[in-house]
Coordinates of C-alpha atoms in Angstrom, one line a residue:
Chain O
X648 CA 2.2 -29.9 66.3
X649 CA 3.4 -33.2 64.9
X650 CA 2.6 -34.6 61.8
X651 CA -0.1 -37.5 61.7
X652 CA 0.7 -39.3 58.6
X653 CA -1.4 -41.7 57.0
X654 CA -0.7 -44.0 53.5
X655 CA -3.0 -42.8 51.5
X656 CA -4.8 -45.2 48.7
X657 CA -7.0 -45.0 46.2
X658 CA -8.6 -47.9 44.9
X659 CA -10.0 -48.5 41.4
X660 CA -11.5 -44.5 41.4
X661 CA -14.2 -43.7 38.8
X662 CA -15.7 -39.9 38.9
X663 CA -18.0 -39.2 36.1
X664 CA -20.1 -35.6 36.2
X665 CA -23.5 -36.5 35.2
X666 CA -23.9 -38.2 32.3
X667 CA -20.5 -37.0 30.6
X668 CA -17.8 -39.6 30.0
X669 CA -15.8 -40.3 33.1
X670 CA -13.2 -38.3 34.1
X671 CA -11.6 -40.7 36.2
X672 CA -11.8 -44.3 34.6
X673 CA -10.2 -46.8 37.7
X674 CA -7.2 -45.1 38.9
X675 CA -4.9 -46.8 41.7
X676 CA -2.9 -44.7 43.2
X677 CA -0.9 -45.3 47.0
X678 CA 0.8 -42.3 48.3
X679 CA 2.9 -43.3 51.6
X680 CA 4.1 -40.7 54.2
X681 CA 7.7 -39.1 52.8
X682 CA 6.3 -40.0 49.3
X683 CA 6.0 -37.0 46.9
X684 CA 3.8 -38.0 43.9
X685 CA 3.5 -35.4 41.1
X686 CA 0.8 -35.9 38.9
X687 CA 1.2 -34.3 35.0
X688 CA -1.2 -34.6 32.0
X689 CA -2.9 -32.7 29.5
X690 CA -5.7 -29.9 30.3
X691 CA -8.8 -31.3 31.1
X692 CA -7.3 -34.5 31.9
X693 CA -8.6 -34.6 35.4
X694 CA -5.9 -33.4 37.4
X695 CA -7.5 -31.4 39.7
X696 CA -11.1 -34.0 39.9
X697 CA -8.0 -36.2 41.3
X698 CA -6.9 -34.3 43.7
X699 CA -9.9 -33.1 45.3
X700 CA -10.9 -37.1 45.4
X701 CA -7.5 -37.2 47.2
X702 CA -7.9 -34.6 49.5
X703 CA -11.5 -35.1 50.1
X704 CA -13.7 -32.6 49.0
X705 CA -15.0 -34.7 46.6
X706 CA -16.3 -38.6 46.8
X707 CA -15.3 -41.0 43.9
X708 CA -18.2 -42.1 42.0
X709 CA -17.4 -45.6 42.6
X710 CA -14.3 -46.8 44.2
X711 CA -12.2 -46.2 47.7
X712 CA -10.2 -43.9 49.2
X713 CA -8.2 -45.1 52.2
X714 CA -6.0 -44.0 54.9
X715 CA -6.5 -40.4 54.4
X716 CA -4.5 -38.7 57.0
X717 CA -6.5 -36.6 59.8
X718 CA -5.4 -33.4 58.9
X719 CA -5.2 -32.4 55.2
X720 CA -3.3 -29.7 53.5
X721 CA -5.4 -28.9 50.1
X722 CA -4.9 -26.3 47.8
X723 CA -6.7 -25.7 44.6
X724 CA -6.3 -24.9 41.2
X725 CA -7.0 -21.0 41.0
X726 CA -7.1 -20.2 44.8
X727 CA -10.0 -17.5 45.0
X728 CA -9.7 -14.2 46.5
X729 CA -13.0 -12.9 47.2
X730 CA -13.3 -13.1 50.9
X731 CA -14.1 -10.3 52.5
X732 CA -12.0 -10.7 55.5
X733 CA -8.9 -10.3 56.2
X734 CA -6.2 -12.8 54.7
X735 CA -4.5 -12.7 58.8
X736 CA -8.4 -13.9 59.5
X737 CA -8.7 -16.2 57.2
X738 CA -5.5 -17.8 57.6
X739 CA -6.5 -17.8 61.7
X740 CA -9.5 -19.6 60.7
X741 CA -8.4 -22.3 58.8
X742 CA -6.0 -22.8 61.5
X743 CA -8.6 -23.8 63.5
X744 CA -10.5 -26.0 61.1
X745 CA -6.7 -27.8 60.7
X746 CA -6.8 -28.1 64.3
X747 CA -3.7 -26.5 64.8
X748 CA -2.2 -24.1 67.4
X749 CA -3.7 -20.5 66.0
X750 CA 0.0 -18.7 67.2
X751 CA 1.9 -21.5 66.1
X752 CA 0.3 -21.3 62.2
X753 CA -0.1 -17.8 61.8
X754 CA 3.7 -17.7 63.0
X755 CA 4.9 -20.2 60.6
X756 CA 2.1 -18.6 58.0
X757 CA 3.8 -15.6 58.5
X758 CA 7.2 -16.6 58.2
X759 CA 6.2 -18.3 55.0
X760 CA 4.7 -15.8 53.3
X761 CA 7.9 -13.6 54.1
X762 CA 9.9 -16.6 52.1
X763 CA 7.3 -16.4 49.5
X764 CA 7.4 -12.8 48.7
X765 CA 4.1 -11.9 49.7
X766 CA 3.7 -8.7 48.9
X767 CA 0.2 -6.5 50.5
X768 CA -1.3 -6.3 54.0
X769 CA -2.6 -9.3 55.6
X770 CA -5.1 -6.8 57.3
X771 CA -7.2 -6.2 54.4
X772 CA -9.6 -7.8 52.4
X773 CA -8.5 -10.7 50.6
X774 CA -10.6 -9.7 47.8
X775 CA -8.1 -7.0 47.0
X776 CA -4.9 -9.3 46.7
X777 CA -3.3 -9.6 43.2
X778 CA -3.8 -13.5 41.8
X779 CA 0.0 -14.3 42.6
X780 CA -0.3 -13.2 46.3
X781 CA -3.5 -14.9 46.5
X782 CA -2.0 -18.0 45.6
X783 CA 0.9 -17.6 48.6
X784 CA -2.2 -17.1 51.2
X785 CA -3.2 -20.1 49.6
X786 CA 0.0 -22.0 50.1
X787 CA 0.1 -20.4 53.3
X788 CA -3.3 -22.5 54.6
X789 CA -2.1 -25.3 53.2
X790 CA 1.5 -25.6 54.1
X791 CA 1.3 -24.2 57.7
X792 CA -0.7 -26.8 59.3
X793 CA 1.2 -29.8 60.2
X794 CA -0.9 -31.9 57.2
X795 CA -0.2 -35.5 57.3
X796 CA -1.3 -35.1 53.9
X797 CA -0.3 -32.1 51.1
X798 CA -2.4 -32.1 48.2
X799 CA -1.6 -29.2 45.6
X800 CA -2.7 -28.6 42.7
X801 CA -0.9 -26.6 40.4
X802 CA 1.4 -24.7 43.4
X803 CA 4.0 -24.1 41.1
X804 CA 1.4 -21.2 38.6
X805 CA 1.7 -17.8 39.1
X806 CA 4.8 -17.4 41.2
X807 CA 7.7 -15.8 40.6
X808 CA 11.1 -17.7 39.9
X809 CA 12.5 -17.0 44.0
X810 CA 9.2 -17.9 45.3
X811 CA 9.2 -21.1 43.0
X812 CA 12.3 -22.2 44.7
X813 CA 10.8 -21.6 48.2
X814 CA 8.0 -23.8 47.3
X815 CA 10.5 -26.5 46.0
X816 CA 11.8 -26.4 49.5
X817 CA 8.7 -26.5 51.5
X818 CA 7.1 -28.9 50.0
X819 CA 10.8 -31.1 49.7
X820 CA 10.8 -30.9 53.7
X821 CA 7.0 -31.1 54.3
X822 CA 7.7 -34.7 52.9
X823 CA 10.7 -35.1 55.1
X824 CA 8.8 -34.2 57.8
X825 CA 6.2 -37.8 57.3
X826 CA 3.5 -36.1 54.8
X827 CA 2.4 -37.6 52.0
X828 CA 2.6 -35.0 49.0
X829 CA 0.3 -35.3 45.7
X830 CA 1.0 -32.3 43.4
X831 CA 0.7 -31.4 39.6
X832 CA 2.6 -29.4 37.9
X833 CA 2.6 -28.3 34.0
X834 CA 5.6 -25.6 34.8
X835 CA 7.9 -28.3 35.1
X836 CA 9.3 -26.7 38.2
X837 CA 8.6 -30.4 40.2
X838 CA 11.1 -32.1 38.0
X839 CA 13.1 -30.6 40.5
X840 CA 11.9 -32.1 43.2
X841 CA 13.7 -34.8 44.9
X842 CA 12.7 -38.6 45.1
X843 CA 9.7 -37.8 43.3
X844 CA 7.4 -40.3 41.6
X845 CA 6.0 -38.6 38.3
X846 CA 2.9 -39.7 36.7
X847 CA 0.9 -39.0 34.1
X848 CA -3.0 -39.0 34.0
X849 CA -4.3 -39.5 30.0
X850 CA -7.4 -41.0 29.3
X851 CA -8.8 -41.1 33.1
X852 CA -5.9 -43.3 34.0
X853 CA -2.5 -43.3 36.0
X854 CA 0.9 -44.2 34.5
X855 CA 4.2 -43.5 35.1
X856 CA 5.9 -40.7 33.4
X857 CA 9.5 -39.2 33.5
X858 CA 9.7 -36.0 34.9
X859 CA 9.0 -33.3 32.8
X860 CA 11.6 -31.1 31.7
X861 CA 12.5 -27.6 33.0
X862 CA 11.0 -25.8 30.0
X863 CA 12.7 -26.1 26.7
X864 CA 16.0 -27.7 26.4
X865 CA 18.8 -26.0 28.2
X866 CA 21.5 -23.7 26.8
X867 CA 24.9 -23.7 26.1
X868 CA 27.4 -20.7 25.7
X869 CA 29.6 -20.1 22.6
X870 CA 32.5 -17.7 22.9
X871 CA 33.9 -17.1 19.6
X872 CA 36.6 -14.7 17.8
X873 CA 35.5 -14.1 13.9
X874 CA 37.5 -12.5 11.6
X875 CA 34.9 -10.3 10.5
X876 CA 32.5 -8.0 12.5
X877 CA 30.5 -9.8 15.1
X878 CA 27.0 -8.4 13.6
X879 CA 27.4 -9.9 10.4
X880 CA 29.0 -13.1 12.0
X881 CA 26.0 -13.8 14.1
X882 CA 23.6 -13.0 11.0
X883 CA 25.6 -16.0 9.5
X884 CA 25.5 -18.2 12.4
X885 CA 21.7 -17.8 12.9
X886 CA 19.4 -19.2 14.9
X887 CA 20.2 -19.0 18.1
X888 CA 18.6 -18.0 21.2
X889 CA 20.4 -14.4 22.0
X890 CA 23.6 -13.2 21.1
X891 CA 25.8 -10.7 23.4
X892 CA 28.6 -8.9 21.1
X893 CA 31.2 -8.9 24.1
X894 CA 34.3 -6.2 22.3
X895 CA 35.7 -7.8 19.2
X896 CA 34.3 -11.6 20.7
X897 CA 31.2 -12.8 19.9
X898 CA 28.4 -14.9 22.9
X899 CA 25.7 -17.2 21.5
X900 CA 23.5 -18.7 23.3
X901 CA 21.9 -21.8 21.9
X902 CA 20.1 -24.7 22.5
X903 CA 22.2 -28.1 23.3
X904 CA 21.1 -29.8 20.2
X905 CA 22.0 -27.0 18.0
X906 CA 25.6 -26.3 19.7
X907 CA 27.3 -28.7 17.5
X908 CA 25.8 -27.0 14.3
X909 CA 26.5 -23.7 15.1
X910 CA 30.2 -24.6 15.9
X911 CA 30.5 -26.2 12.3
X912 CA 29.1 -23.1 11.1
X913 CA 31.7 -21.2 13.0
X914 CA 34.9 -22.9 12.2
X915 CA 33.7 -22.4 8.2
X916 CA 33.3 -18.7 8.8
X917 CA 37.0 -18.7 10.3
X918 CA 36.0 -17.6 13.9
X919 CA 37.6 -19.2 17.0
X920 CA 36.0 -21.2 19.5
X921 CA 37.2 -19.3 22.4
X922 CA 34.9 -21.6 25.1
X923 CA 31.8 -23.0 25.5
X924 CA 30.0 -23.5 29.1
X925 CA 26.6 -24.8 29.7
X926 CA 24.6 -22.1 30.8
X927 CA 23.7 -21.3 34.1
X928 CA 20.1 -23.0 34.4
X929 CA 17.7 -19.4 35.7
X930 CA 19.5 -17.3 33.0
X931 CA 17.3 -15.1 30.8
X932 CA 16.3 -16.0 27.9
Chain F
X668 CA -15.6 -29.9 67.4
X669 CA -14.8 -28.8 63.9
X670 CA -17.9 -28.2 62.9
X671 CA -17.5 -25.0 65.9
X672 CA -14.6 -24.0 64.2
X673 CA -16.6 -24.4 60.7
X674 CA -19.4 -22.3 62.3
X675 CA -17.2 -19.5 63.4
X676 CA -15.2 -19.5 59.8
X677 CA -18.4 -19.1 58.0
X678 CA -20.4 -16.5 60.3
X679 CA -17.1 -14.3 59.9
X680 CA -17.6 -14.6 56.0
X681 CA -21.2 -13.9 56.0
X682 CA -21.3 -10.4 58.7
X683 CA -18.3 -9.5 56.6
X684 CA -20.0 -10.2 53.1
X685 CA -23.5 -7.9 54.9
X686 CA -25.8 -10.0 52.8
X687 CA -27.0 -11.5 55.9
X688 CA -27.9 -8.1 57.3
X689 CA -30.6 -7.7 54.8
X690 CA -32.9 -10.2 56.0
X691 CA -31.9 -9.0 59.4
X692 CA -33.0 -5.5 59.4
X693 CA -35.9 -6.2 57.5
X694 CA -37.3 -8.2 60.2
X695 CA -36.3 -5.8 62.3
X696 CA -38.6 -3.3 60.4
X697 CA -41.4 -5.4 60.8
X698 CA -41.7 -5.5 64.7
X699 CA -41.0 -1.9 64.4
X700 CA -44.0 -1.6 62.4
X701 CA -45.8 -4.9 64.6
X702 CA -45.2 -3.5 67.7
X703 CA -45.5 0.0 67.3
X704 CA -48.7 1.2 68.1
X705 CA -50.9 -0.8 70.2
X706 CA -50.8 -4.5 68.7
X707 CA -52.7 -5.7 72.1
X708 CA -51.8 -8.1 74.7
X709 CA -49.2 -11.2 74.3
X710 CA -48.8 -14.0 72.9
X711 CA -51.4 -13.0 69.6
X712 CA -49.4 -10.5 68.5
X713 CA -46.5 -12.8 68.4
X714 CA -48.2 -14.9 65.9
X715 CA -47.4 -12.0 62.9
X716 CA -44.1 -11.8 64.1
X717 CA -43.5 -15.7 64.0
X718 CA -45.0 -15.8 60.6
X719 CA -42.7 -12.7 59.3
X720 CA -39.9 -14.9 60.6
X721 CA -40.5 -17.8 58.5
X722 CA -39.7 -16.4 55.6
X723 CA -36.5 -14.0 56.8
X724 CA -35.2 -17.1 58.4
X725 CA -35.1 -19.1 55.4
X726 CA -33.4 -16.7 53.1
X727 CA -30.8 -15.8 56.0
X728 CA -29.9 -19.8 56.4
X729 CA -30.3 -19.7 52.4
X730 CA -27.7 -16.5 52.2
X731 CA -25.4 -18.3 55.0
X732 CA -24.8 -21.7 53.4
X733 CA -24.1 -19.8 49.9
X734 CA -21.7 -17.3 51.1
X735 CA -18.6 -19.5 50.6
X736 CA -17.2 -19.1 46.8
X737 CA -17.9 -22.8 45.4
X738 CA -13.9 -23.3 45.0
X739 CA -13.3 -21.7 48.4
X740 CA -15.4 -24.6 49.9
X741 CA -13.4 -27.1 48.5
X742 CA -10.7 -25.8 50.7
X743 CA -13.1 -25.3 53.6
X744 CA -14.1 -29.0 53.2
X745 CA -10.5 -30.7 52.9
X746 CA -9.4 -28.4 55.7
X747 CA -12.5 -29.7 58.2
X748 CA -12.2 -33.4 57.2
X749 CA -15.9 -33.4 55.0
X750 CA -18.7 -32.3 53.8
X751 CA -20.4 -33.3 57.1
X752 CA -18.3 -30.8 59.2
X753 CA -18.9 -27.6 57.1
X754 CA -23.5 -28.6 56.8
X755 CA -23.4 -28.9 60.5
X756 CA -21.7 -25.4 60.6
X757 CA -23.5 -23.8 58.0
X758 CA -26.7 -25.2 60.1
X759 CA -25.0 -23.6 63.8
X760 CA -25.0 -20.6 61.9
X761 CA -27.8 -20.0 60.6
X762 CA -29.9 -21.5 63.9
X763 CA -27.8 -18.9 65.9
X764 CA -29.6 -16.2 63.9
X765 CA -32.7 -17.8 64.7
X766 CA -32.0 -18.4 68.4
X767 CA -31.1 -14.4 68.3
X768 CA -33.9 -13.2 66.2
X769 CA -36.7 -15.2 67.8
X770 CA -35.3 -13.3 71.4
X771 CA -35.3 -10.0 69.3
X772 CA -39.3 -10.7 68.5
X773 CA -39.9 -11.3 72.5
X774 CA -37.8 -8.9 74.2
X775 CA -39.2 -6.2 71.5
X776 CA -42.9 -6.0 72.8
X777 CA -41.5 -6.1 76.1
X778 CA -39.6 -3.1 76.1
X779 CA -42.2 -1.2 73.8
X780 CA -45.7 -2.1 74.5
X781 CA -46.9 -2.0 78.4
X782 CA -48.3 -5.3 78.5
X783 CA -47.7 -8.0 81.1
X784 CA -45.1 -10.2 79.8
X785 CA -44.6 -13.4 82.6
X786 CA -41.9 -15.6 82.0
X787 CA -44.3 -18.8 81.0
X788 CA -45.4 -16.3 78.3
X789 CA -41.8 -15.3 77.4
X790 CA -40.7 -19.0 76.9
X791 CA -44.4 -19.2 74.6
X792 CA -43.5 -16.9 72.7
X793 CA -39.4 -17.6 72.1
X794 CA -40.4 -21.0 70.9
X795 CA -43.1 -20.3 68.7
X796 CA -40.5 -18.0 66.7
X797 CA -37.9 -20.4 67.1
X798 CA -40.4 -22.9 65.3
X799 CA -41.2 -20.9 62.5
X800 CA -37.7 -20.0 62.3
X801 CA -36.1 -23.6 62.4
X802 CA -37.9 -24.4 59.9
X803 CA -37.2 -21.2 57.7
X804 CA -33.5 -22.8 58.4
X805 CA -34.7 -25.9 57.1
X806 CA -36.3 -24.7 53.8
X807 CA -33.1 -22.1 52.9
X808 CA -30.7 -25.0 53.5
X809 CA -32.8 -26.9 51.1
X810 CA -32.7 -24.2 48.6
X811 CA -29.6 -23.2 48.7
X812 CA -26.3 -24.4 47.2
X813 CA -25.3 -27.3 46.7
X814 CA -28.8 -29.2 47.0
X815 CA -29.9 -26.0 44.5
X816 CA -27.3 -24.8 42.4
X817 CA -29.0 -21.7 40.7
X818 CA -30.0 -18.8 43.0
X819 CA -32.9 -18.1 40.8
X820 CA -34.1 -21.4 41.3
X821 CA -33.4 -21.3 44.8
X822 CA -35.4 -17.8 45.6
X823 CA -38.2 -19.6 43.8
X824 CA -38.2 -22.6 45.1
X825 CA -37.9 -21.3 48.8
X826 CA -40.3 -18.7 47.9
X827 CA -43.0 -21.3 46.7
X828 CA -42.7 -23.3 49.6
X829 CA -42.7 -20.9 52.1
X830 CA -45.9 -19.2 50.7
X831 CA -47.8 -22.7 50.4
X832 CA -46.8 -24.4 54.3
X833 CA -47.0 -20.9 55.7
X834 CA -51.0 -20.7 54.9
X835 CA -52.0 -24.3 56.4
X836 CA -53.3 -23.2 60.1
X837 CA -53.3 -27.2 60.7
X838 CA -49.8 -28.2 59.4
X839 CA -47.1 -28.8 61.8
X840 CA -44.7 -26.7 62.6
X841 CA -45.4 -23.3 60.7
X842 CA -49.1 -23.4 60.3
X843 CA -49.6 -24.7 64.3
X844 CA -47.3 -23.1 65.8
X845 CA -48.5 -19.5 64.8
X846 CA -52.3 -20.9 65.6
X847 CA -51.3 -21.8 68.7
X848 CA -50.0 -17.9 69.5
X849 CA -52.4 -16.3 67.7
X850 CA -55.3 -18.7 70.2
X851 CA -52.7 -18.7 73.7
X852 CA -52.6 -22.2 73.3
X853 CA -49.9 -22.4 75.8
X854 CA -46.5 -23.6 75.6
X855 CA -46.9 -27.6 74.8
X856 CA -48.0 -26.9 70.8
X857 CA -45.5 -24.4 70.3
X858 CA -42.5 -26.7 72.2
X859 CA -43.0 -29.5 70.0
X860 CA -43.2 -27.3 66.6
X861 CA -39.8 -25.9 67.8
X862 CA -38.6 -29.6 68.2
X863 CA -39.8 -30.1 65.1
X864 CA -38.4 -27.2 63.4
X865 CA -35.4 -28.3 64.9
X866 CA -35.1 -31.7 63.4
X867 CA -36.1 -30.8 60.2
X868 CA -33.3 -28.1 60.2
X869 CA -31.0 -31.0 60.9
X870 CA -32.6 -33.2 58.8
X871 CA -32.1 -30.2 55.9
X872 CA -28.5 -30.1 57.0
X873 CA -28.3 -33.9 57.0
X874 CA -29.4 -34.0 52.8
X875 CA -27.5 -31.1 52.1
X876 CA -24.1 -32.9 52.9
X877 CA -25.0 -35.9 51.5
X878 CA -25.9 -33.9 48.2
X879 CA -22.4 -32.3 48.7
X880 CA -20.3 -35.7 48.7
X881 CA -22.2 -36.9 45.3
X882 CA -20.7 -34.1 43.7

């Protein structure tokens, strides 16, 4: 089925929870169709009160949303798995409710899941999926249904590095394909995404925000030669984030902004600098 | 038609979860006991039944509408496009149980007592029940989540109001409709109690979405 896009806006959005302060204090926020907006901010920031205003499972207290698309893909923070039925069934119902071809979504749920790593019987219950494989049903419901609109929140917790990447791709082409995409992320793994617009949510409102890193800073590898034995030299030469005693050569792995320390460091000692290569960006730490 | 597909999704979670099957075969124990011996001709007997119904009907509409883990709804309501989608299911649910149990409570004496049954006296009967259940609909969907949060509160609630408008032989529909069996009133009193029933099972519907989007 095609996707039906829509531009989505929010206008001036208050939510307040009885009589706590507000949660959401007049946020703006347009999302148009190949637009990917991810949404960071601290815990309790309102996030997720956001995206279910977005997606429409919850009303603002005062304020508009506009130009919701018909058919929205929503997933929430902590997808639950205590239905009794099937996840094959549940994903066959929501289907439905997305108004989308049943064999059509539970192929391309299938072949998802596959992507994802799902590991478990889709002919059980639900309720006895781990938390990380009921998170990919979850992605599965929402990312199989043609959604003019993707809202996700937190998609990127409790998956695996390979099935991280997937996601990065799926959601990258469900945007190519005319959604609209409104994620958050605290992993960091959406500072991959591309054409993104980051913003951050403090204080119930919306501004921009570079992306957020990838985790700490990345490494660099040190090859050295040292005159004396490579234990003791990397005793000397400490910190760093692992060493790997390679024969009589010495591997340090360290953080960019202490590479140029640690060299110093080694050239007093009397070692060579045999090479040093950024390090490959999914290597252990 | 998403509210079908709501309706379908949500009796699926509720046979699978059995909760609903208390109610069920607990009403089902009481025509056994009803119409076991000799309970005498039609329609008075039915007037127990419809009573008995009441009650069951509300806590099955009660257990129906809070089946659906809170955070699982708010997937259930971005998927169907509102809160308006997922009542009016909840409601076709529950008013399918009440369509099948209010059958159950006619075709029951039928097939174990000897008595007469015409259809005129069928139809009687099947709307009386569906009058005291409709409106059993109508009081669990006020009880239940998300007009009620607590299920404490809820059982209480439900059970208080369910004792009090059961009792009133002159309030509409409960109290007339089960009159109206017990005196084979014919079918115009218990036909508008059922219509009645009926809209105020919507109406409950109705209130419980709008509860829904304030939250």
């Amino acid at each position: 089925m095609p996707v039906r896009p829509g531009a989505l806006r929010l206008e001036a959005v208050h939510k307040r929870y009885g009589r706590a302060p507000e949660v959401l204090a007049g946020v703006d926020l347009a999302v148009a169709p190949r637009e990917i907006v991810v949404v960071a901010g601290p815990n309790g920031s309102g996030k997720s009160t956001l995206l279910r205003i977005a997606a429409g499972s919850s009303r603002p207290t005062s304020g508009r949303v506009r130009g919701r698309a018909p058919v929205v893909g929503y997933l929430p923070d902590r997808f639950p798995a205590q239905l009794r039925m099937p996840a094959a069934v549940y994903l066959r119902h929501l289907a439905a409710l997305h108004r989308e071809n049943a064999a059509a979504a539970t192929e391309s749920a299938g072949e998802l899941l596959e992507a994802l790593g799902f590991v478990g019987s889709t002919r059980t219950p639900m309720s006895g999926l781990s938390k990380g494989n009921a998170q990919k049903i979850g992605l599965a419901q929402a990312l199989c249904c043609s959604a003019g609109l993707l809202v996700l929140d937190e998609p990127w917790s409790g998956l695996d590095a390979p099935a991280a990447q997937v996601l990065l791709g799926r959601v990258a082409a469900a945007a190519q394909d005319g959604a609209s995409v409104l994620v958050t992320d605290h992993t960091g793994t959406a500072a991959a995404l591309p054409r993104a617009r980051h913003l951050r949510l403090q204080g119930g409102e919306l501004r921009p925000s570079p992306p957020q890193p990838n985790g700490p800073a990345p490494l660099v590898v040190v090859e050295l030669w040292c005159p004396l034995d490579p234990a003791e030299a990397a005793a000397a030469l400490a910190p760093f984030v692992r060493a790997a005693p390679a024969g009589d050569r010495l591997v340090l792995h360290v953080p960019v902004g202490r590479s140029d320390a640690l060299l110093r460091a080694a050239l007093d000692l009397g070692c060579s600098i045999l090479s040093v290569t950024p390090a490959a960006r999914d290597a252990p730490r | 038609m998403r509210a079908l597909a709501v309706a379908r999704f949500l009796a699926a979670d509720a046979i699978r979860s059995r909760r609903v099957l208390i109610p069920v075969f607990l009403y089902a124990a009481v025509l056994a006991v009803l119409f076991g011996g000799d309970p005498g001709p039609p329609p008075a007997p039915w007037a127990a039944s419809a009573l008995a119904l009441y009650p069951i009907a509300a806590w099955l509409a009660l257990t129906v509408a809070n089946t659906e883990d809170p955070v699982q709804r708010t997937v259930t309501v971005a998927a169907s496009g509102g809160h308006l989608p997922v009542a009016a299911g909840t409601l076709l649910v529950a008013l399918a149980g009440d369509v099948v149990l209010s059958l159950l409570s006619v075709v029951w004496p039928v097939v174990a007592t000897g008595y007469p049954h015409p259809p005129g006296l069928l139809m009687e009967g099947f709307l009386g029940h569906l009058a005291c259940a409709s409106t059993g609909t109508a009081v669990g969907l006020l009880c239940a989540r998300p007009v009620i949060g607590r299920i404490g509160w809820s059982l209480m609630v439900a059970v208080f109001v369910v004792v009090v408008t059961g009792v009133q032989p002159w309030l509409p529909p409960v109290g007339t409709s089960v009159a109206a069996l017990e005196a084979g009133a014919g079918t115009s009193p218990v036909a508008f109690g059922a219509l009645l029933g009926l809209v105020l099972a919507g109406a409950a519907a109705g209130v419980s979405a709008a509860v829904a989007r304030r939250l």
